[in-house]
Coordinates of C-alpha atoms in Angstrom, one line a residue:
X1 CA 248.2 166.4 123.5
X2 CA 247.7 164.2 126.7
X3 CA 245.7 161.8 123.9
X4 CA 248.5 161.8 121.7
X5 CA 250.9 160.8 124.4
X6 CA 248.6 158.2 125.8
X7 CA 248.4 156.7 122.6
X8 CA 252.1 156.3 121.3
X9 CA 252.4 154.6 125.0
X10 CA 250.9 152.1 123.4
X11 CA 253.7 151.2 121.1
X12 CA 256.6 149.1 122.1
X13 CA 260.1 150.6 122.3
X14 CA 262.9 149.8 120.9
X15 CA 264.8 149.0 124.0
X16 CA 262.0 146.8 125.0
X17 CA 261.5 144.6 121.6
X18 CA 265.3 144.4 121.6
X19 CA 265.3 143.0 125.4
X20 CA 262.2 141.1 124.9
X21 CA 263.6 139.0 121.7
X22 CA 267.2 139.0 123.0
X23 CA 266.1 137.4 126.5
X24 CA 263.9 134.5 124.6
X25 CA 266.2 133.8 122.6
X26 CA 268.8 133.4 125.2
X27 CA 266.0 131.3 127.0
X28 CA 265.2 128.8 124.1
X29 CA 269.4 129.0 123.8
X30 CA 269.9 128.1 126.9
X31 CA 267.2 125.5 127.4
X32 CA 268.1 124.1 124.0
X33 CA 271.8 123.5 125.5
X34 CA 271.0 122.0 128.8
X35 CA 268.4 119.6 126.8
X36 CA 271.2 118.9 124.7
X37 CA 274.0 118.3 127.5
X38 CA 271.4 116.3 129.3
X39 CA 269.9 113.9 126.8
X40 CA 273.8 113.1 125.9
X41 CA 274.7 112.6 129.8
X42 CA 272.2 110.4 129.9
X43 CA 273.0 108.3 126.5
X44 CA 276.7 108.1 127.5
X45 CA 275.7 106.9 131.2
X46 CA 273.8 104.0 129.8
X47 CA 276.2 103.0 126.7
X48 CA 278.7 103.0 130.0
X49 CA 276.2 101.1 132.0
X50 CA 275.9 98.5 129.7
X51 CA 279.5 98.6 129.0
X52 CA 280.5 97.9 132.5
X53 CA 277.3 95.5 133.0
X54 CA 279.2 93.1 129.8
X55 CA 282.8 93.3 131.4
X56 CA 281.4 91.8 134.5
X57 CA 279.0 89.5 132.7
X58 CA 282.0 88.1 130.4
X59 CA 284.1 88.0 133.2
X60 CA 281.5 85.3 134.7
X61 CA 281.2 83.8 131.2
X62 CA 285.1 83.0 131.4
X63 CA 284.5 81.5 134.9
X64 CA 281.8 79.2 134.4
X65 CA 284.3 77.7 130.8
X66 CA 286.9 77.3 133.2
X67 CA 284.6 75.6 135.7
X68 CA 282.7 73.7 133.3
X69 CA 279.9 75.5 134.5
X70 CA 280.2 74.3 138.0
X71 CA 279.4 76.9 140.6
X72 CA 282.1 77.3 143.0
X73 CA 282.1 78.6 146.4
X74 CA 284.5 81.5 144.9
X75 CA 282.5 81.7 142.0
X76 CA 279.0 82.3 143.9
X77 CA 280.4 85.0 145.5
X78 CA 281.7 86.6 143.4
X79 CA 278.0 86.4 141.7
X80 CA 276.4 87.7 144.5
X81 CA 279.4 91.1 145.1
X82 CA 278.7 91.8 141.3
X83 CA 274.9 91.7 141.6
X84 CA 275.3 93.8 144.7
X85 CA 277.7 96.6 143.3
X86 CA 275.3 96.2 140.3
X87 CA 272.4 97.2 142.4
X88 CA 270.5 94.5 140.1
X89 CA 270.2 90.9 139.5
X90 CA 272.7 87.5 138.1
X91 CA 270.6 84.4 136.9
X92 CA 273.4 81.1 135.6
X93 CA 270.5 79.1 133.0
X94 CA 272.0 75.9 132.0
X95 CA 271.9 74.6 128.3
X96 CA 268.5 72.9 129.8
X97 CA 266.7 76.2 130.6
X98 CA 267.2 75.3 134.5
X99 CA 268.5 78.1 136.6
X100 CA 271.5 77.1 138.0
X101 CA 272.0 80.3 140.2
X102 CA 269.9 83.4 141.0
X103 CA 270.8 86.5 143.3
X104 CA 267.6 86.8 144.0
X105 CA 267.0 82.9 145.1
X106 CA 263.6 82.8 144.0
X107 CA 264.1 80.6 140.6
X108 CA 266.8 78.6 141.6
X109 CA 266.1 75.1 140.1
X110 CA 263.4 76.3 138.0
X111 CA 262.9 76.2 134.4
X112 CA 262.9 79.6 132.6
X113 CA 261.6 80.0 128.6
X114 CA 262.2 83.3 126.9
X115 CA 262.6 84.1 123.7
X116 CA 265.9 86.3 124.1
X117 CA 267.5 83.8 126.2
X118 CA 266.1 80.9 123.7
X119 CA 267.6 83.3 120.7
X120 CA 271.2 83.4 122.5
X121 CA 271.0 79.9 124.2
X122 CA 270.8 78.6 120.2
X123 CA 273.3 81.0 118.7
X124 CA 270.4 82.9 116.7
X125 CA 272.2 85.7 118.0
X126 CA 275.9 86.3 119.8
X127 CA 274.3 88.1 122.7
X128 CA 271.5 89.8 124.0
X129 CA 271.8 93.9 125.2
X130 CA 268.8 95.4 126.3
X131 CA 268.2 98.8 128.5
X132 CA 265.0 100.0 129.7
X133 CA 264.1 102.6 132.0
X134 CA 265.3 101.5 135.1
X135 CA 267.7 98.5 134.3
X136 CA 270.5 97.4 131.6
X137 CA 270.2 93.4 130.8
X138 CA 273.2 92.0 129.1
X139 CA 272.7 87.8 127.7
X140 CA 275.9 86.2 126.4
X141 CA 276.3 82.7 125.8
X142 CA 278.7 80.3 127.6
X143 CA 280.3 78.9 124.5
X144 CA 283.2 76.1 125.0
X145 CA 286.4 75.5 123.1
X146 CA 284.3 73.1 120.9
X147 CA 281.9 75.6 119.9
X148 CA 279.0 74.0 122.5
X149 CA 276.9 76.5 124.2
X150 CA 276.5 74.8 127.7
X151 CA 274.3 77.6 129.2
X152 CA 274.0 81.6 129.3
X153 CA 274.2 84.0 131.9
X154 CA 272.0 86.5 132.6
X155 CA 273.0 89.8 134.2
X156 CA 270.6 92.8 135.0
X157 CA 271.9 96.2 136.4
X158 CA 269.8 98.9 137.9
X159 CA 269.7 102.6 136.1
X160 CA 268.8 103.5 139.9
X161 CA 272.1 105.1 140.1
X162 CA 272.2 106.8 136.8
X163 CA 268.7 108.4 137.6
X164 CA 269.6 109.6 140.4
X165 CA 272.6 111.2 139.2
X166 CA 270.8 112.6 136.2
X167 CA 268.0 114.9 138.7
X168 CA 270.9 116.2 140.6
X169 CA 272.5 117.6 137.5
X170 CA 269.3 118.7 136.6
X171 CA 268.3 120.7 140.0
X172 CA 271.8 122.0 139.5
X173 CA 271.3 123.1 136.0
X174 CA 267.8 124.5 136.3
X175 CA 269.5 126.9 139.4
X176 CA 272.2 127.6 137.1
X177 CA 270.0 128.2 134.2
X178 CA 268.1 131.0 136.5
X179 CA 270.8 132.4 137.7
X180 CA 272.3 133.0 134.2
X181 CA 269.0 134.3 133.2
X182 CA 269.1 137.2 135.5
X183 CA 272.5 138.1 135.0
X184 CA 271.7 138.1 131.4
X185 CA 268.2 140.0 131.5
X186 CA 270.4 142.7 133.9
X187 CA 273.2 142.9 131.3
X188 CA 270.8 142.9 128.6
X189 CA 269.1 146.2 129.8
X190 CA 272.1 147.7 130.3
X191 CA 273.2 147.0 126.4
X192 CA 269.9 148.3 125.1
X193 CA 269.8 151.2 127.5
X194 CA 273.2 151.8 126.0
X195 CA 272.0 151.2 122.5
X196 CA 269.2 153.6 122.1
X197 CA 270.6 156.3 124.3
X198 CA 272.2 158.1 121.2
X199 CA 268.0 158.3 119.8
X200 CA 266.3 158.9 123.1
X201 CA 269.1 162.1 122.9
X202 CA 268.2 163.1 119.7
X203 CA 264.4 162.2 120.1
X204 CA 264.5 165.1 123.0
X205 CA 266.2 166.9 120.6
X206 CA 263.4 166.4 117.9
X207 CA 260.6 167.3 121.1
X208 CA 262.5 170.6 121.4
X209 CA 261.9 171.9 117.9
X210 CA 258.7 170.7 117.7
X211 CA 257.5 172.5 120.7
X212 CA 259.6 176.0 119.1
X213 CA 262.5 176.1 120.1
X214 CA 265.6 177.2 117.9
X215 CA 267.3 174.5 115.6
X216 CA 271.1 173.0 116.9
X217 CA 273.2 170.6 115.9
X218 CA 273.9 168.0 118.6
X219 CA 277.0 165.9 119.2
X220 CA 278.2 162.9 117.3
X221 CA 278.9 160.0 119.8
X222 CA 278.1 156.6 120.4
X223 CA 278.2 153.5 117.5
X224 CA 278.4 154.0 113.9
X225 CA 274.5 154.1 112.8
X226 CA 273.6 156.3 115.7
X227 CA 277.1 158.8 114.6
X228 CA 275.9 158.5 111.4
X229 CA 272.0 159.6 112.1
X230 CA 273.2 162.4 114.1
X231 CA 275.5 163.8 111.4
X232 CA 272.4 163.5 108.9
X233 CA 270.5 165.1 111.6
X234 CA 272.8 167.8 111.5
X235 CA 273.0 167.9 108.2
X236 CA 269.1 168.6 108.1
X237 CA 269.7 171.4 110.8
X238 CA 272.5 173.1 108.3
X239 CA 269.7 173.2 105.4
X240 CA 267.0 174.2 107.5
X241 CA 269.4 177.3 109.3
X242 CA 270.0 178.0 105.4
X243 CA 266.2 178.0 104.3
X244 CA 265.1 179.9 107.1
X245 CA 267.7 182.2 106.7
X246 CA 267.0 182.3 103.2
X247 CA 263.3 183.0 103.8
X248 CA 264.1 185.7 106.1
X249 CA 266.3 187.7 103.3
X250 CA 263.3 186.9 100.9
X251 CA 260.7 188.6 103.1
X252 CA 263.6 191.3 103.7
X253 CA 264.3 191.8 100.5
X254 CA 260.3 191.6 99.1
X255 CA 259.5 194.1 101.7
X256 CA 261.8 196.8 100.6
X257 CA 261.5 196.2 96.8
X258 CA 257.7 196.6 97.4
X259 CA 258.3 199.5 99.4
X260 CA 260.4 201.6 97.4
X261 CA 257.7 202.0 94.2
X262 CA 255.7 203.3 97.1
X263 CA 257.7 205.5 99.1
X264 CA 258.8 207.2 95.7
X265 CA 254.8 207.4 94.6
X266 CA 254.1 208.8 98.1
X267 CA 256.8 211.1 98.0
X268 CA 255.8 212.7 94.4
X269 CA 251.9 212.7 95.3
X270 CA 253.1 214.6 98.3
X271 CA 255.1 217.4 96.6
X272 CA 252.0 217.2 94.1
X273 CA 250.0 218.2 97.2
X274 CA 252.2 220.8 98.3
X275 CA 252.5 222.8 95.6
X276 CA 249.3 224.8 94.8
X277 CA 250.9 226.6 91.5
X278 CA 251.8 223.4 89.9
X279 CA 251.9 223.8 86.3
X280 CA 250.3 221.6 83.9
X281 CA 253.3 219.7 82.4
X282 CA 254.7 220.1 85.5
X283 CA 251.6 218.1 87.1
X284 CA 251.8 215.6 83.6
X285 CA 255.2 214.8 84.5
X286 CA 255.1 213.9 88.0
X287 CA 252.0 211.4 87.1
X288 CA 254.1 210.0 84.4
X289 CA 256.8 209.6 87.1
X290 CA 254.2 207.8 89.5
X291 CA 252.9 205.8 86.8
X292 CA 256.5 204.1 86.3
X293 CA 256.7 203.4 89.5
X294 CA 253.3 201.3 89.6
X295 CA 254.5 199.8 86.6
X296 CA 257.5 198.7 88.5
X297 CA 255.4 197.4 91.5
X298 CA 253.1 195.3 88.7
X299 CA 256.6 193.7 87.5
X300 CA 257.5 192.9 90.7
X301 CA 254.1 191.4 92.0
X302 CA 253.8 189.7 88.7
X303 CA 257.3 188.3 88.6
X304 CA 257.0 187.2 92.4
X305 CA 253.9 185.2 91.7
X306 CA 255.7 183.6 88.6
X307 CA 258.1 182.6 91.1
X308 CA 255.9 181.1 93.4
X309 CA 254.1 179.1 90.7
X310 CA 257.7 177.8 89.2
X311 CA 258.8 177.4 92.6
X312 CA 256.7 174.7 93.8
X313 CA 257.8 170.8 94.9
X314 CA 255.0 170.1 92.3
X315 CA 254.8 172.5 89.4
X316 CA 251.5 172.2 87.2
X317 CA 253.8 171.8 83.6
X318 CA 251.7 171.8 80.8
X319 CA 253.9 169.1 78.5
X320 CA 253.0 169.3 74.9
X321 CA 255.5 168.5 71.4
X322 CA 257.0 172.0 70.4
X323 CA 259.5 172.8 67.7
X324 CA 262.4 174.4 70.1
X325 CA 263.8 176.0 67.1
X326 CA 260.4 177.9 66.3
X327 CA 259.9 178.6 70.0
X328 CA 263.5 180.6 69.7
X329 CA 263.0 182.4 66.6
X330 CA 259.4 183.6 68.4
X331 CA 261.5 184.8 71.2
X332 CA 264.4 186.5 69.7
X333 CA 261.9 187.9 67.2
X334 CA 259.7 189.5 70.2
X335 CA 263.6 190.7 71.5
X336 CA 265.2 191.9 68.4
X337 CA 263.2 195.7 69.2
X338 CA 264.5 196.3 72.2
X339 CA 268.3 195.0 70.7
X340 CA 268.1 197.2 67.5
X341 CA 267.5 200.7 69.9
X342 CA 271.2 199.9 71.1
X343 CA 272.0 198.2 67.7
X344 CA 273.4 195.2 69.0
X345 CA 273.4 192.1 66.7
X346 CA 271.2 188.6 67.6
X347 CA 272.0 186.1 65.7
X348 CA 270.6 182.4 65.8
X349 CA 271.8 178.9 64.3
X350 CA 270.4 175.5 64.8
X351 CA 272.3 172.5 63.6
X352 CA 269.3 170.3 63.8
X353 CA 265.8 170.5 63.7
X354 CA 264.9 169.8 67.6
X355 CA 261.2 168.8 68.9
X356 CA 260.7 168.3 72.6
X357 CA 258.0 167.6 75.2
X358 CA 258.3 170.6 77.2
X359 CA 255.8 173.7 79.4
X360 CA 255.9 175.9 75.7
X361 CA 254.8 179.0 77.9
X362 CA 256.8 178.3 80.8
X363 CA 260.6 177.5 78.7
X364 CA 259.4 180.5 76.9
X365 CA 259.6 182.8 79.9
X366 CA 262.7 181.4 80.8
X367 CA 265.1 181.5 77.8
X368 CA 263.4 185.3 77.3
X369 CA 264.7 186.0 80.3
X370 CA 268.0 184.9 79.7
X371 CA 268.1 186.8 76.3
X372 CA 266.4 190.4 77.8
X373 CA 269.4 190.0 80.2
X374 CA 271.2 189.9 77.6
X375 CA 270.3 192.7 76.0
X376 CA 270.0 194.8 79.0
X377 CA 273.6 193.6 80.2
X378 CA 275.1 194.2 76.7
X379 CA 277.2 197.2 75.4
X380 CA 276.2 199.2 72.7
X381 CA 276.9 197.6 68.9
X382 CA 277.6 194.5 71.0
X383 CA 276.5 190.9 69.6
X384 CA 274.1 187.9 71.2
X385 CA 274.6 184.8 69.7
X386 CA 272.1 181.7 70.6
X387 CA 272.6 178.4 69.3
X388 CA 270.4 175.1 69.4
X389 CA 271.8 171.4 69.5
X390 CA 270.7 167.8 70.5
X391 CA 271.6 164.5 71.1
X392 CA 269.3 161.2 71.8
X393 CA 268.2 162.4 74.9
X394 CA 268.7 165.9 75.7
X395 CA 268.2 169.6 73.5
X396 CA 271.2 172.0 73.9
X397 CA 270.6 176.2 74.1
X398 CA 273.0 178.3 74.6
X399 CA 272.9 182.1 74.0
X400 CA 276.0 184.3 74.6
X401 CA 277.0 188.0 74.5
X402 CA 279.5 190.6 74.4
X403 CA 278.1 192.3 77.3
X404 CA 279.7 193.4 80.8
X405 CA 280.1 190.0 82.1
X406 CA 279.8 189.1 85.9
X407 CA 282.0 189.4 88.2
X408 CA 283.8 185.7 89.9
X409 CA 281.8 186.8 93.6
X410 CA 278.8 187.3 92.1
X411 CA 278.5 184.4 89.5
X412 CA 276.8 182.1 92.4
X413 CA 274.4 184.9 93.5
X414 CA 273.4 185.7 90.2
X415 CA 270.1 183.0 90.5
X416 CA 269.3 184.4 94.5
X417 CA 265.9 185.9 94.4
X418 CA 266.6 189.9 94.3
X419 CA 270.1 189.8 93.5
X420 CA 272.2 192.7 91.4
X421 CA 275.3 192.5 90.1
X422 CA 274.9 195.9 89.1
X423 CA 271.8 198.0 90.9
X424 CA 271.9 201.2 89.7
X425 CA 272.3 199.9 86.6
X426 CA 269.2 197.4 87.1
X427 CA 266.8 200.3 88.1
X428 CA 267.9 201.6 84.8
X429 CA 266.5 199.0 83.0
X430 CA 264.1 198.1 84.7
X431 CA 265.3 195.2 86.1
X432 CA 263.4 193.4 89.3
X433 CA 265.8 190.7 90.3
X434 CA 264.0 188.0 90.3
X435 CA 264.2 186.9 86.0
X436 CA 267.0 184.3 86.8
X437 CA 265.1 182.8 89.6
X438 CA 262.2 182.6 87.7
X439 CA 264.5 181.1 85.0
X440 CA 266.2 178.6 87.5
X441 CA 263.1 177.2 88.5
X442 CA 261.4 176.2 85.3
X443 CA 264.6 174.8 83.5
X444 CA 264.6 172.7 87.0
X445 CA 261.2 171.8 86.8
X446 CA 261.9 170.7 83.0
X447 CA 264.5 168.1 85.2
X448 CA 267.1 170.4 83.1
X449 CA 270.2 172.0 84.2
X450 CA 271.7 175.6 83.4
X451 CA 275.1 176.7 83.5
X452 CA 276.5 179.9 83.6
X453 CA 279.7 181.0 82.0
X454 CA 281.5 184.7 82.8
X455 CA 284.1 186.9 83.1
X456 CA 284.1 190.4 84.1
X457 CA 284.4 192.6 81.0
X458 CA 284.4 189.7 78.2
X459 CA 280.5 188.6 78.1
X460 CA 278.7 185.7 79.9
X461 CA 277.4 182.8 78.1
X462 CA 274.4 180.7 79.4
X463 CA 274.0 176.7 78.7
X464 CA 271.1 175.3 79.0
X465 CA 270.0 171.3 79.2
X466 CA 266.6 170.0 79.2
X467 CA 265.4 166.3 78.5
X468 CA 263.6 166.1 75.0
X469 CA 260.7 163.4 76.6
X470 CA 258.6 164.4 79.5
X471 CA 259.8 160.5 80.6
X472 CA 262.9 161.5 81.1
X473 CA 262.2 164.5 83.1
X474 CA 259.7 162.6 85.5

């Protein structure tokens, strides 16, 4: 047992896997977001970056036209507060690639040759917009009334700033992001704890039974699936209460059918044993007496282990082609004896000739069950009629009498193992309770149905339906 348990530890829960796969996905979620948001925060900073770099830049452009590109003292200035604020570099190139003014004084005078400057410089292109990892670089052309370009300007803006920002939003989201995944993974346990509290209940429940305890139903509560797995759970509990208690009539009822033959044989073998001046027909009919009553006891041991053959989930059914029609006229033939002492009248009519796949010896207990009964049940001079029918799938029997009927609170006990409608009038004949059982069982293990059809006083009438292919039984 400790082996067993040690084992199963082994498997995950349900709580767990729903946790576990809840909580990464929340994770890659999350992370998936704040990727997102931050990839975006950081495209939108430079597109502004650059936007605000080119206001400033074509702000200088319309300067310099005004100025003819001569670098006034208002002018400079203003150069060197934009490069400042821009937390970069301003470089004025003239139409001669000569740098007319550069924050960072180290080129002034020189000549400068690049190809994006040589592309805008020439009109190639309108302007130049570049951004790199640290800096944003805007070229546009100073282009006069006349269409002449007389030089460009240069501006370059650091991404210092923007960097900056972007890690602090990213500290701040990474403690955000753990925070949020505690909360979560403390919610989360709660949920699940919550989820599978309904089948932890009814798990114990399960442990219970196992380990002997007496079957009850358990409350329905919590969501839908778990409501309705209790209420099939309870549901099982109902059928099992009704098999056991079922089985416990059976044994009840087997017991004191198999005692009675006995007590009565005791009983006579002890008044046999008494009486010393027992005559010889006295003695002959006291054995005759005892040998009924083994007789009865073989029935009843013979019909019980017919039961427990027909009874089975898996009844061995020996399928073979038979002509119903034959198999009935065998039947009532073997029956008509036992009618004619009572002189009641069988008759039989087939409308069609019928040939099915069916246990021959088996459906031949069974329907001469059904027609002893009738017999046994009938009044004298009364009639049995049995007719035979079919359609594409299924073979009709039905066989119905004149007899004393059932009663309408006994017509669903009729097929209970042991059950009388009449008993005295069942030890009479011999009866052991347990035909229609037997009957039940092998017209269900043909995958067939039967009916029954009474009323007390006016005769009974059972219908019979039973697949004509083995297929369609299976």
């Amino acid at each position: 047992m400790a082996r067993a348990e040690k084992k199963e530890k082994k498997y995950i829960s349900i709580k767990t896997f729903f946790s576990a796969c809840t909580t990464m996905l929340i994770i890659f979620s999350l992370f998936g977001f704040f990727l997102g948001i931050m990839y975006f925060y950081g495209r939108r900073s430079s597109v502004e970056l650059l936007n605000t770099t080119e206001n400033r830049a074509s702000y200088l452009v319309e300067e310099l036209k005004k100025n003819d590109m001569v670098l006034t003292t208002p002018l400079l200035s203003y150069i060197e507060e934009a490069a400042y604020l821009s937390e970069g570099r301003i470089m004025v190139i003239s139409d001669r690639y000569q740098i007319m003014s550069d924050t960072r004084k180290a080129q002034d005078g020189n000549y400068i040759v690049h190809d994006d400057i040589m592309n805008v410089m020439t009109g190639r292109i309108s302007q130049g917009k570049i951004i790199r990892n640290r800096f944003a670089e805007i070229i546009l052309p100073v282009k006069m009334e006349d269409g002449s370009i007389r030089g460009v300007v240069v501006f370059t803006a650091s991404t210092r700033s923007i960097s900056a920002r972007y890690s602090y939003l990213l500290r701040r989201a990474i403690v955000i992001f753990g925070i949020l995944m505690v909360v979560d993974i403390i919610i989360l346990n709660i949920i699940a704890r919550t989820a599978v509290r309904g089948v932890q209940d009814l798990s114990r429940q399960l442990n219970k039974v196992a380990k002997g305890h007496v079957l009850e139903k358990t409350e329905e509560k919590g969501f839908r699936e778990m409501r309705h797995l209790t209420r099939n759970y309870n549901s099982m509990v109902e059928v099992l209460q009704t098999v056991d208690s079922s089985r416990q009539e059976f044994v009840s009822n087997v017991s004191h059918e198999l005692k009675t033959p006995i007590t009565s044989m005791k009983v006579l073998s002890e008044a046999l044993l008494e009486n010393e001046n027992t005559t010889v027909e006295e003695f002959r009919d006291f054995m005759t007496d005892i040998v009924s009553e083994v007789d009865r006891e073989t029935d009843i041991i013979n019909d019980l282990l017919t039961l427990v053959k027909t009874d089975r989930q898996d009844p061995v059914m020996n399928y073979s082609e038979v002509n119903i029609g034959e198999l009935l006229e065998a039947v009532i033939k073997t029956v008509t004896p036992l009618a004619a002492r009572r002189s009641i009248d069988i008759s039989y009519e087939s409308y069609r000739d019928v040939t099915a796949e069916v246990d021959q010896v088996k459906l031949t207990l069974a329907v001469s069950n059904i027609i002893e009964n009738a017999v046994k049940y009938n009044v004298d001079s009364g009639w049995i009629k049995v007719t035979l029918n079919s359609d594409h799938r299924y073979f009709y029997i039905k066989v119905a009498d004149s007899g004393v009927g059932i009663p309408d609170d006994a017509k669903d006990k009729v097929f209970d193992r042991f059950y009388r409608v009449d008993k005295a009038r069942s030890r009479d004949t011999g009866g052991t309770g347990l035909g229609l059982s037997i009957t039940r069982s092998i017209i269900h293990s043909h995958n067939g149905t039967i009916r029954l059809y009474s009323e007390s006083g006016q005769g009974t009438t059972f219908s019979l339906r039973i697949p004509l292919k083995k297929e369609e039984s299976e």
